[in-house]
Amino acid sequence: MKNYYQKEIETAPYEEIVKIQNEKLKKQVRRVYDNVAYYRDLMDKKGVKPEDIQTIDDIKKLPFLTKDDLREAYPYGLLGTDLKNCVRIQSTSGTTGKRVVAFYTQHDIDLWEECCARAIVAAGGTNEDVVQVCYGYGLFTGGPGLNGGSHKVGCLTLPMSSGNTERQIQFMMDLNATILCCTPSYAAYIGESLAERGYKPEDNKLKAGIFGAEPWTEEMRRSIEKSLGIKAYDIYGLTETSGPGVAFECEEQNGMHINEDHFYAEIIDPNTGEVLPEGSRGELVFTSLDKEGFPLLRYRTKDICVLTRKKCSCGRTHIKMSKPMGRSDDMMIIRGVNVFPSQIETVLLKEGYSPNYQIVVDRARNNDTFDVYIELNPDQVSDVVSDIQARERSLEAAMRSMLGIGPKIHLVPPKSITRSEGKAVRVIDKRNLHD
Amino acid sequence: MAITQLSVYLENKPGTLSQVINTISDAGINIRALSLADTRDFGILRLIVSDVQATRAILDDQAFATETEVIAVKMSDKAGALGNILKILEDESINIEYTYAFTSPSREQACVVFRVGDTKAAEKVLNTYGEITLNDEDLKDLL
Ligand SMILES: [Zn+2]
């Protein structure tokens, strides 16, 4: 049985989608040019006028926006409408520099929540489901987005927010939660915690999980699915475009359908900015086609991925994006070699280790040091030193063959790496402290 | 037979060892024997304690402890007693992973602990040669 939240648009023929995109883009560019001085300046500098944009293909003529632009325009510089029309802000977790603050009108909130509702229905959600949302609530978009989507579908919503695992488990078991929404690392942690308390995967009523907000691998998906006895679905989004639900997985579990009636996606060469043909790997760029409060045009996400418009067995016609293969931000250059944390995770899961690890990169005597701390699973702990050392050697060799360089492996006791209940801190790069 | 050793896997960071030892002694548990193997990265603390279950319970959140079966051989006060035991194990090709010794002040009794691959087989061999091995009950008497 096929279920959609908004069947007509989710399964619309391609030509229909293009028609919608053409109309929406024309209107959106006009609105942005009239209301957003910051972007008007960028367009003027490039010599592009709103009337140059007639179809979705004309989008190539528009200038890009980057995170730097967002910082520079902070807080109101990219606001697309009067503040009196806005009803909400959300903000990214601050890393460096200024936070990004995104504004939403009620229309923006509705379309965002509808996108999340599509994701929940695609994961098998109906109004008979109990959705446990343990993404953070507040400025972070995870909690509010899935919460709103769950309401739209009519599910019983448990607005747990993040943390307090004891309470999460109590509500999950007592109230028969059927769909879990959180970060994949927290889902893995809940799985472990349930096992520790003697629960088997079949003891809970969960059937699906909607996990996002951080990178995760296929191996991690399988391990979460096994430990919780569920189907695990990926969801994608970022505060700059609205939040989770920009793209979501269907039952095929191989790529996320982009809600392209609201968000137009392009893949570009990150170095030249050139738009690449379908199927190429490159940087993902999003344009909000009908958001009012924070209408970003051609925003560079820094996520590296691939777009494909193949026929999907779920019946949805919207283009699919692959799981991001890394962020240009996350990519580390260690001793001249490109290293993505996701590669390390792949090795760990393949070799039977826990996905709880931390990478520490530093510099000593003008050379990069590269250390990976990995938690042993309880059954891997030994009282014999040589057993542990043998494990370290074999893991180092496996890493070397995957990455091209061998990190120093440190096997640490189970549960000794601090768990964050929001985003996992996987990489500590201390090299810039020396500059 | 064999006795139960508690093996605690520790990160080699300042303070981790003393923290574990203090937690155990603060709980009034007797540490009868202790041996530490450490590398630059990690340490394995091997303990013979008066109450294994209680120790595991109090260490629960602080350190990761597992139970390991080891052989405890009573040492006679004759000269060369340890040499004899080692010779038996060597002759029978029993590989020793590690070993340590402890004494019981009350009984003036020394014991040597061996961790081997096949505990049962090694113990049988030692008994055949007339060596006395201890179990957890014997240990209670001893201390
Ligand atoms: Zn599909």
Coordinates of C-alpha atoms and ligand atoms in Angstrom, one line a residue:
Chain A
M1 CA 0.0 0.0 0.0
K2 CA 1.4 3.4 -1.0
N3 CA 0.8 6.3 1.2
Y4 CA 1.5 10.0 0.6
Y5 CA 0.8 13.1 2.6
Q6 CA 0.2 15.2 -0.5
K7 CA -0.2 12.6 -3.2
E8 CA -0.9 15.0 -6.1
I9 CA 2.3 17.0 -5.8
E10 CA 4.5 14.2 -4.5
T11 CA 3.7 12.1 -7.6
A12 CA 3.3 14.9 -10.1
P13 CA 4.8 14.3 -13.6
Y14 CA 8.1 16.0 -14.1
E15 CA 6.7 18.6 -16.6
E16 CA 4.2 19.6 -13.9
I17 CA 7.0 20.1 -11.4
V18 CA 9.0 22.2 -13.8
K19 CA 5.9 24.4 -14.5
I20 CA 5.5 25.0 -10.8
Q21 CA 9.2 25.7 -10.4
N22 CA 9.2 28.2 -13.3
E23 CA 6.3 30.2 -11.8
K24 CA 7.5 30.1 -8.3
L25 CA 11.1 31.1 -9.2
K26 CA 10.0 34.1 -11.2
K27 CA 7.9 35.4 -8.3
Q28 CA 10.5 34.6 -5.8
V29 CA 13.3 36.4 -7.6
R30 CA 11.1 39.5 -7.9
R31 CA 10.2 39.4 -4.2
V32 CA 13.8 39.0 -3.2
Y33 CA 15.1 41.8 -5.5
D34 CA 12.4 44.2 -4.2
N35 CA 12.8 43.3 -0.5
V36 CA 16.4 42.1 0.1
A37 CA 18.9 44.8 -0.4
Y38 CA 21.8 42.5 0.2
Y39 CA 20.8 40.2 -2.6
R40 CA 19.8 43.0 -4.9
D41 CA 23.3 44.3 -4.6
L42 CA 24.7 40.9 -5.5
M43 CA 22.4 40.7 -8.6
D44 CA 23.2 44.2 -9.7
K45 CA 26.9 43.4 -9.4
K46 CA 26.4 40.4 -11.6
G47 CA 24.2 42.5 -14.0
V48 CA 21.1 40.3 -13.5
K49 CA 17.6 41.8 -13.4
P50 CA 14.5 40.0 -12.2
E51 CA 13.1 40.0 -15.7
D52 CA 16.1 37.9 -16.9
I53 CA 14.7 35.0 -14.9
Q54 CA 11.8 33.5 -16.9
T55 CA 12.3 29.7 -16.4
I56 CA 14.0 27.5 -13.8
D57 CA 17.0 27.1 -16.1
D58 CA 17.7 30.8 -15.8
I59 CA 18.6 30.2 -12.2
K60 CA 22.2 29.7 -13.4
K61 CA 22.3 33.5 -13.9
L62 CA 21.8 34.2 -10.2
P63 CA 24.6 34.8 -7.7
F64 CA 25.3 32.3 -5.0
L65 CA 24.9 32.8 -1.3
T66 CA 27.4 31.3 1.2
K67 CA 27.5 31.0 4.9
D68 CA 29.8 34.0 4.9
D69 CA 27.0 36.1 3.3
L70 CA 24.7 34.9 6.0
R71 CA 27.2 36.0 8.7
E72 CA 27.7 39.4 7.0
A73 CA 24.0 40.0 6.6
Y74 CA 23.3 39.0 10.2
P75 CA 20.7 39.4 11.6
Y76 CA 18.2 41.1 9.3
G77 CA 20.1 41.5 6.0
L78 CA 18.4 38.6 4.2
L79 CA 15.0 39.1 5.7
G80 CA 12.5 38.7 2.8
T81 CA 9.5 40.4 4.3
D82 CA 8.5 42.9 7.0
L83 CA 9.3 41.6 10.5
K84 CA 5.6 42.1 11.4
N85 CA 4.8 39.2 9.0
C86 CA 7.2 36.9 10.7
V87 CA 6.1 34.6 13.6
R88 CA 9.2 32.6 14.5
I89 CA 13.0 32.3 14.3
Q90 CA 15.2 29.2 14.4
S91 CA 18.9 29.3 14.6
T92 CA 21.8 27.0 13.9
S93 CA 24.0 25.7 16.6
G94 CA 26.8 28.2 16.8
T95 CA 30.1 26.8 15.7
T96 CA 32.4 29.7 14.9
G97 CA 31.5 33.3 14.3
K98 CA 27.9 34.5 14.3
R99 CA 24.9 32.3 14.5
V100 CA 22.6 32.0 11.5
V101 CA 19.1 33.3 12.4
A102 CA 16.3 32.3 10.0
F103 CA 12.9 34.0 10.0
Y104 CA 9.6 32.3 9.3
T105 CA 6.2 33.6 8.4
Q106 CA 3.2 31.3 9.2
H107 CA 3.2 30.3 5.5
D108 CA 6.9 29.2 5.9
I109 CA 6.1 27.2 9.1
D110 CA 3.2 25.5 7.3
L111 CA 5.2 24.5 4.3
W112 CA 8.1 23.3 6.5
E113 CA 5.8 21.2 8.6
E114 CA 4.1 19.8 5.5
C115 CA 7.5 18.7 4.3
C116 CA 8.1 16.9 7.6
A117 CA 4.6 15.4 7.4
R118 CA 5.6 14.0 3.9
A119 CA 8.6 12.4 5.5
I120 CA 6.6 10.9 8.4
V121 CA 4.1 9.4 6.0
A122 CA 6.8 8.1 3.8
A123 CA 8.2 6.3 6.8
G124 CA 4.8 4.6 7.3
G125 CA 3.2 7.1 9.6
T126 CA -0.5 7.5 10.0
N127 CA -2.8 9.1 12.6
E128 CA -2.6 5.9 14.5
D129 CA 1.1 6.3 15.2
V130 CA 2.9 7.5 18.3
V131 CA 5.8 9.7 17.3
Q132 CA 8.5 10.2 19.9
V133 CA 10.5 13.3 19.0
C134 CA 13.9 13.5 20.8
Y135 CA 15.5 16.0 18.6
G136 CA 16.3 19.2 20.6
Y137 CA 13.4 21.7 20.8
G138 CA 14.1 25.4 20.9
L139 CA 16.4 27.2 18.4
F140 CA 17.4 23.9 16.8
T141 CA 15.1 23.0 14.0
G142 CA 15.0 19.3 14.6
G143 CA 12.4 19.2 17.4
P144 CA 10.0 21.9 16.1
G145 CA 10.1 20.6 12.5
L146 CA 9.2 16.9 13.3
N147 CA 6.8 18.0 16.0
G148 CA 4.9 20.1 13.5
G149 CA 5.0 17.4 10.9
S150 CA 3.7 14.8 13.3
H151 CA 0.8 17.1 14.2
K152 CA -0.1 17.6 10.6
V153 CA -0.2 13.8 10.1
G154 CA -2.3 13.5 13.2
C155 CA 0.0 11.3 15.1
L156 CA 0.1 11.3 18.9
T157 CA 3.3 13.4 19.4
L158 CA 5.6 12.9 22.3
P159 CA 7.6 16.2 22.5
M160 CA 10.5 14.7 24.5
S161 CA 13.3 16.9 23.3
S162 CA 16.8 15.6 23.7
G163 CA 18.5 14.0 26.7
N164 CA 17.3 12.2 29.8
T165 CA 17.6 8.7 28.3
E166 CA 15.9 7.1 31.3
R167 CA 12.8 9.2 30.7
Q168 CA 12.9 8.6 26.9
I169 CA 12.9 4.9 27.5
Q170 CA 10.1 5.0 30.0
F171 CA 7.8 7.0 27.6
M172 CA 8.8 4.8 24.7
M173 CA 7.8 1.7 26.5
D174 CA 4.8 2.9 28.5
L175 CA 3.2 4.9 25.7
N176 CA 4.1 2.4 22.9
A177 CA 6.0 4.8 20.6
T178 CA 6.0 3.6 17.1
I179 CA 8.1 6.2 15.3
L180 CA 11.3 7.6 16.7
C181 CA 12.8 10.9 15.5
C182 CA 16.3 11.8 16.7
T183 CA 19.9 12.0 15.6
P184 CA 21.3 8.6 14.4
S185 CA 23.9 8.7 17.2
Y186 CA 21.3 9.1 19.8
A187 CA 19.2 6.4 18.2
A188 CA 22.2 4.1 18.5
Y189 CA 22.6 5.2 22.1
I190 CA 19.0 4.4 22.9
G191 CA 19.4 1.0 21.3
E192 CA 22.4 0.3 23.6
S193 CA 20.6 1.6 26.6
L194 CA 17.6 -0.6 25.9
A195 CA 19.8 -3.7 25.6
E196 CA 21.6 -2.8 28.8
R197 CA 18.2 -2.8 30.6
G198 CA 17.5 -6.3 29.3
Y199 CA 15.1 -5.3 26.5
K200 CA 15.2 -7.2 23.2
P201 CA 14.6 -5.4 19.9
E202 CA 11.1 -7.0 19.7
D203 CA 10.1 -5.7 23.2
N204 CA 9.4 -2.1 21.9
K205 CA 6.6 -1.1 19.6
L206 CA 8.8 1.0 17.3
K207 CA 8.4 0.3 13.6
A208 CA 10.4 3.2 12.1
G209 CA 12.9 5.9 12.9
I210 CA 13.5 9.2 11.1
F211 CA 17.1 10.1 11.7
G212 CA 19.1 13.1 10.6
A213 CA 21.0 16.3 11.5
E214 CA 24.3 14.5 11.3
P215 CA 26.2 12.3 8.9
W216 CA 25.7 8.5 9.2
T217 CA 26.6 5.5 7.2
E218 CA 24.7 2.5 5.7
E219 CA 26.5 0.3 8.3
M220 CA 25.2 2.5 11.1
R221 CA 21.7 2.3 9.6
R222 CA 21.9 -1.5 9.7
S223 CA 23.2 -1.5 13.2
I224 CA 20.4 0.8 14.5
E225 CA 17.7 -1.1 12.6
K226 CA 18.9 -4.3 14.3
S227 CA 19.2 -2.9 17.8
L228 CA 15.8 -1.3 17.7
G229 CA 13.9 -3.7 15.4
I230 CA 12.9 -0.9 13.0
K231 CA 13.3 0.5 9.5
A232 CA 15.6 3.6 9.7
Y233 CA 14.9 6.5 7.3
D234 CA 17.2 9.4 6.6
I235 CA 16.0 13.0 6.6
Y236 CA 17.8 16.0 5.4
G237 CA 17.5 19.7 5.9
L238 CA 19.2 22.8 7.2
T239 CA 18.1 25.9 9.1
E240 CA 19.1 28.0 6.1
T241 CA 16.4 26.4 4.0
S242 CA 13.9 25.7 6.8
G243 CA 15.0 22.7 8.8
P244 CA 14.5 18.9 8.4
G245 CA 12.2 17.7 5.7
V246 CA 13.9 19.5 2.7
A247 CA 14.5 15.9 1.6
F248 CA 13.5 12.5 3.0
E249 CA 13.7 8.8 2.3
C250 CA 11.0 6.6 1.1
E251 CA 10.8 2.8 1.5
E252 CA 13.5 2.3 -1.1
Q253 CA 16.0 3.7 1.5
N254 CA 18.4 4.7 -1.3
G255 CA 18.4 8.5 -1.5
M256 CA 16.1 11.2 -0.3
H257 CA 13.3 12.7 -2.4
I258 CA 13.8 16.5 -2.4
N259 CA 10.6 18.5 -1.9
E260 CA 11.3 20.3 -5.1
D261 CA 8.0 22.1 -5.3
H262 CA 9.5 24.2 -2.5
F263 CA 13.3 23.7 -2.8
Y264 CA 15.2 23.7 -6.1
A265 CA 18.4 21.7 -6.0
E266 CA 21.5 22.1 -8.1
I267 CA 24.9 20.3 -8.0
I268 CA 27.9 22.5 -8.7
D269 CA 31.6 22.2 -9.0
P270 CA 32.7 23.6 -5.6
N271 CA 35.8 25.2 -7.1
T272 CA 34.3 26.8 -10.3
G273 CA 30.6 27.2 -9.4
E274 CA 29.7 25.6 -12.7
V275 CA 26.4 23.6 -12.6
L276 CA 27.1 19.9 -13.1
P277 CA 24.8 17.5 -15.0
E278 CA 22.5 15.0 -13.2
G279 CA 24.5 12.2 -11.6
S280 CA 27.6 14.2 -11.0
R281 CA 29.1 14.5 -7.5
G282 CA 29.5 18.0 -6.3
E283 CA 28.3 20.6 -3.9
L284 CA 24.6 20.8 -3.2
V285 CA 23.0 24.2 -3.7
F286 CA 19.4 25.1 -2.7
T287 CA 16.9 27.7 -3.7
S288 CA 13.8 28.3 -1.6
L289 CA 11.1 28.7 -4.2
D290 CA 8.3 30.1 -2.0
K291 CA 9.6 30.9 1.5
E292 CA 8.8 34.4 2.6
G293 CA 10.8 35.1 5.7
F294 CA 14.2 33.9 4.8
P295 CA 14.1 33.3 1.0
L296 CA 17.6 32.2 0.2
L297 CA 18.5 31.9 -3.5
R298 CA 21.3 29.5 -4.6
Y299 CA 22.6 28.8 -1.1
R300 CA 25.7 26.7 -1.1
T301 CA 25.3 24.0 1.5
K302 CA 28.8 22.7 1.4
D303 CA 27.3 19.2 1.4
I304 CA 28.9 16.9 -1.3
C305 CA 26.3 14.7 -2.9
V306 CA 24.7 13.4 -6.1
L307 CA 21.2 14.1 -7.6
T308 CA 19.3 11.5 -9.6
R309 CA 16.0 11.6 -11.2
K310 CA 15.4 7.8 -11.7
K311 CA 11.9 6.4 -11.5
C312 CA 11.3 5.4 -7.9
S313 CA 9.2 2.4 -6.9
C314 CA 7.5 4.4 -4.2
G315 CA 5.7 6.4 -6.9
R316 CA 7.2 9.7 -5.9
T317 CA 8.5 11.7 -8.8
H318 CA 10.7 14.2 -6.9
I319 CA 14.4 14.1 -7.6
K320 CA 16.5 12.2 -5.1
M321 CA 19.7 13.3 -3.4
S322 CA 22.3 10.8 -2.1
K323 CA 23.3 10.8 1.5
P324 CA 25.9 13.6 1.7
M325 CA 29.3 12.0 1.2
G326 CA 30.9 14.5 3.4
R327 CA 30.9 18.2 3.9
S328 CA 33.6 20.4 2.5
D329 CA 33.7 21.6 6.2
D330 CA 34.3 18.1 7.6
M331 CA 36.9 17.2 5.1
M332 CA 40.2 17.1 6.8
I333 CA 43.4 17.3 5.0
I334 CA 45.9 15.2 7.0
R335 CA 49.4 14.9 5.8
G336 CA 48.1 16.0 2.4
V337 CA 45.4 13.3 2.2
N338 CA 41.6 14.1 2.2
V339 CA 39.9 12.3 5.1
F340 CA 36.2 12.2 5.8
P341 CA 34.9 11.0 9.2
S342 CA 32.4 8.8 7.3
Q343 CA 35.3 6.7 5.9
I344 CA 36.5 6.0 9.5
E345 CA 33.0 5.1 10.6
T346 CA 32.7 2.7 7.6
V347 CA 35.9 0.9 8.7
L348 CA 34.8 0.7 12.3
L349 CA 31.5 -0.9 11.5
K350 CA 33.0 -3.3 9.0
E351 CA 35.5 -4.5 11.6
G352 CA 32.8 -4.9 14.2
Y353 CA 33.6 -1.9 16.4
S354 CA 31.2 0.5 17.9
P355 CA 30.4 3.7 16.0
N356 CA 31.5 5.7 19.0
Y357 CA 34.8 7.3 18.1
Q358 CA 36.6 10.5 18.2
I359 CA 39.3 11.8 15.8
V360 CA 42.0 14.1 17.1
V361 CA 44.2 15.9 14.7
D362 CA 47.1 18.0 15.9
R363 CA 50.5 19.1 14.8
A364 CA 53.8 18.1 16.3
R365 CA 57.2 19.1 14.9
N366 CA 55.6 20.4 11.7
N367 CA 53.9 17.1 11.1
D368 CA 50.2 16.3 11.4
T369 CA 49.3 13.8 14.1
F370 CA 46.2 11.7 13.6
D371 CA 44.7 9.8 16.5
V372 CA 41.4 7.9 16.5
Y373 CA 39.9 7.0 19.9
I374 CA 37.4 4.1 19.6
E375 CA 35.3 2.5 22.3
L376 CA 35.6 -1.2 22.7
N377 CA 32.4 -3.1 22.7
P378 CA 32.0 -4.9 26.1
D379 CA 32.8 -8.3 24.5
Q380 CA 35.9 -7.0 23.0
V381 CA 37.6 -6.0 26.2
S382 CA 40.3 -8.3 27.3
D383 CA 42.5 -8.7 30.4
V384 CA 45.4 -9.6 28.2
V385 CA 47.5 -6.7 26.8
S386 CA 48.6 -8.5 23.6
D387 CA 44.9 -9.1 22.6
I388 CA 44.2 -5.3 22.7
Q389 CA 47.5 -4.5 20.9
A390 CA 46.6 -7.0 18.2
R391 CA 43.2 -5.3 17.7
E392 CA 44.9 -1.9 17.5
R393 CA 47.3 -3.1 14.8
S394 CA 44.7 -4.7 12.7
L395 CA 42.4 -1.7 12.9
E396 CA 45.3 0.6 12.0
A397 CA 46.0 -1.5 8.9
A398 CA 42.3 -1.5 7.9
M399 CA 42.2 2.3 8.3
R400 CA 45.4 2.7 6.3
S401 CA 43.9 0.7 3.4
M402 CA 40.7 2.8 3.4
L403 CA 42.3 6.2 3.9
G404 CA 45.8 6.0 2.5
I405 CA 47.2 7.0 5.8
G406 CA 47.3 5.2 9.1
P407 CA 46.0 6.8 12.2
K408 CA 47.3 5.9 15.7
I409 CA 44.5 3.8 17.1
H410 CA 43.5 4.1 20.8
L411 CA 41.0 1.5 22.1
V412 CA 39.2 3.0 25.1
P413 CA 36.8 1.4 27.6
P414 CA 33.1 1.0 26.7
K415 CA 31.1 4.2 27.1
S416 CA 34.1 6.3 27.9
I417 CA 33.7 8.8 25.0
T418 CA 31.3 11.5 26.0
R419 CA 28.0 11.2 24.2
S420 CA 26.3 14.4 23.2
E421 CA 22.6 14.1 23.0
G422 CA 22.4 16.5 20.1
K423 CA 25.1 16.4 17.5
A424 CA 28.1 14.1 18.0
V425 CA 31.5 15.7 18.3
R426 CA 33.5 13.4 16.0
V427 CA 36.5 15.6 15.1
I428 CA 38.8 17.7 17.3
D429 CA 41.2 19.5 15.1
K430 CA 43.8 21.3 17.2
R431 CA 46.1 22.4 14.4
N432 CA 44.7 25.9 14.1
L433 CA 45.5 26.5 17.7
H434 CA 49.1 26.7 16.8
D435 CA 48.8 29.2 14.0
Chain B
M1 CA 38.0 -24.7 40.4
A2 CA 40.0 -21.6 39.6
I3 CA 39.4 -18.2 41.2
T4 CA 37.7 -15.1 40.0
Q5 CA 39.8 -12.1 39.1
L6 CA 38.3 -8.7 38.3
S7 CA 39.9 -7.1 35.2
V8 CA 39.4 -3.4 34.9
Y9 CA 40.2 -1.8 31.5
L10 CA 41.4 1.7 32.0
E11 CA 42.5 4.6 29.9
N12 CA 46.0 5.6 30.7
K13 CA 45.2 9.0 32.0
P14 CA 46.4 10.5 35.3
G15 CA 44.1 9.7 38.2
T16 CA 42.1 6.8 36.7
L17 CA 44.0 4.2 38.7
S18 CA 43.8 5.9 42.0
Q19 CA 40.1 6.7 41.4
V20 CA 39.3 3.0 41.0
I21 CA 41.3 1.9 44.0
N22 CA 39.8 4.6 46.2
T23 CA 36.3 3.7 45.2
I24 CA 36.9 0.1 46.1
S25 CA 38.5 0.8 49.4
D26 CA 36.0 3.5 50.4
A27 CA 33.3 0.8 50.0
G28 CA 35.2 -1.3 52.6
I29 CA 36.1 -4.0 50.1
N30 CA 39.4 -5.8 50.6
I31 CA 41.9 -5.8 47.8
R32 CA 43.8 -9.0 48.3
A33 CA 46.0 -8.8 45.2
L34 CA 46.6 -6.2 42.5
S35 CA 48.6 -6.2 39.3
L36 CA 48.7 -3.6 36.7
A37 CA 49.7 -4.0 33.1
D38 CA 50.0 -0.7 31.3
T39 CA 50.9 0.5 27.9
R40 CA 51.2 4.1 26.7
D41 CA 47.4 4.1 25.9
F42 CA 45.7 1.8 28.3
G43 CA 46.1 -0.2 31.4
I44 CA 44.6 -3.4 32.6
L45 CA 44.1 -3.6 36.3
R46 CA 43.8 -7.1 37.7
L47 CA 42.3 -7.5 41.1
I48 CA 41.5 -10.2 43.6
V49 CA 38.9 -8.8 45.9
S50 CA 36.9 -10.0 48.9
D51 CA 33.6 -9.4 47.1
V52 CA 33.6 -9.6 43.3
Q53 CA 29.9 -8.7 42.8
A54 CA 29.9 -5.8 45.2
T55 CA 33.1 -4.4 43.5
R56 CA 31.5 -4.7 40.0
A57 CA 28.4 -2.9 41.3
I58 CA 30.2 0.1 42.8
L59 CA 32.5 0.4 39.8
D60 CA 29.6 0.2 37.4
D61 CA 29.5 3.8 36.2
Q62 CA 33.2 4.6 36.8
A63 CA 35.1 1.8 35.1
F64 CA 34.6 -1.2 32.9
A65 CA 35.3 -4.4 34.8
T66 CA 35.0 -8.0 33.7
E67 CA 35.5 -11.3 35.5
T68 CA 38.3 -13.5 34.4
E69 CA 39.1 -17.1 35.6
V70 CA 42.6 -17.5 36.8
I71 CA 44.5 -20.3 38.6
A72 CA 45.8 -19.6 42.1
V73 CA 48.4 -22.1 43.2
K74 CA 49.4 -22.4 46.8
M75 CA 53.2 -22.1 47.2
S76 CA 54.9 -24.4 49.6
D77 CA 57.6 -22.8 51.8
K78 CA 60.2 -25.1 50.2
A79 CA 63.0 -23.4 48.2
G80 CA 62.3 -23.4 44.5
A81 CA 58.6 -23.8 44.8
L82 CA 57.8 -21.2 42.1
G83 CA 60.4 -22.6 39.8
N84 CA 58.8 -26.1 40.1
I85 CA 55.4 -24.7 39.1
L86 CA 56.8 -22.8 36.2
K87 CA 58.7 -25.9 35.1
I88 CA 55.5 -28.0 35.1
L89 CA 53.7 -25.5 32.9
E90 CA 56.6 -25.2 30.6
D91 CA 57.0 -29.0 30.2
E92 CA 53.3 -29.3 29.5
S93 CA 53.5 -26.5 26.9
I94 CA 51.0 -24.3 28.8
N95 CA 51.4 -20.7 27.7
I96 CA 51.2 -18.1 30.5
E97 CA 49.6 -14.9 29.5
Y98 CA 50.6 -13.2 32.8
T99 CA 51.3 -14.0 36.4
Y100 CA 51.5 -12.3 39.8
A101 CA 51.7 -13.4 43.4
F102 CA 50.2 -12.5 46.7
T103 CA 50.5 -13.5 50.3
S104 CA 48.1 -14.0 53.2
P105 CA 49.6 -12.3 56.3
S106 CA 47.3 -14.2 58.6
R107 CA 48.2 -17.6 57.4
E108 CA 51.7 -16.8 56.2
Q109 CA 50.7 -18.3 53.0
A110 CA 51.9 -17.3 49.5
C111 CA 49.9 -17.8 46.3
V112 CA 50.8 -17.4 42.7
V113 CA 48.2 -16.5 40.1
F114 CA 48.4 -17.6 36.5
R115 CA 46.3 -16.6 33.6
V116 CA 46.4 -19.2 30.9
G117 CA 44.4 -20.0 27.8
D118 CA 42.7 -23.2 29.1
T119 CA 42.3 -22.8 32.8
K120 CA 40.7 -26.2 33.4
A121 CA 43.3 -28.1 31.5
A122 CA 46.2 -26.3 33.2
E123 CA 44.7 -26.8 36.6
K124 CA 44.3 -30.5 36.0
V125 CA 48.0 -30.8 35.0
L126 CA 49.1 -28.9 38.1
N127 CA 47.0 -31.1 40.4
T128 CA 48.4 -34.2 38.7
Y129 CA 51.8 -33.0 39.7
G130 CA 50.6 -32.6 43.3
E131 CA 50.3 -28.8 43.3
I132 CA 47.3 -27.4 45.3
T133 CA 45.1 -25.0 43.5
L134 CA 42.5 -22.8 45.2
N135 CA 38.9 -21.8 44.4
D136 CA 36.9 -18.8 45.5
E137 CA 35.8 -20.5 48.7
D138 CA 39.4 -21.4 49.7
L139 CA 40.3 -17.8 49.1
K140 CA 37.8 -16.7 51.7
D141 CA 39.4 -18.9 54.3
L142 CA 42.8 -17.7 53.4
L143 CA 42.2 -14.0 54.0
Ligands
ZN1 ZN 10.9 6.9 -3.5

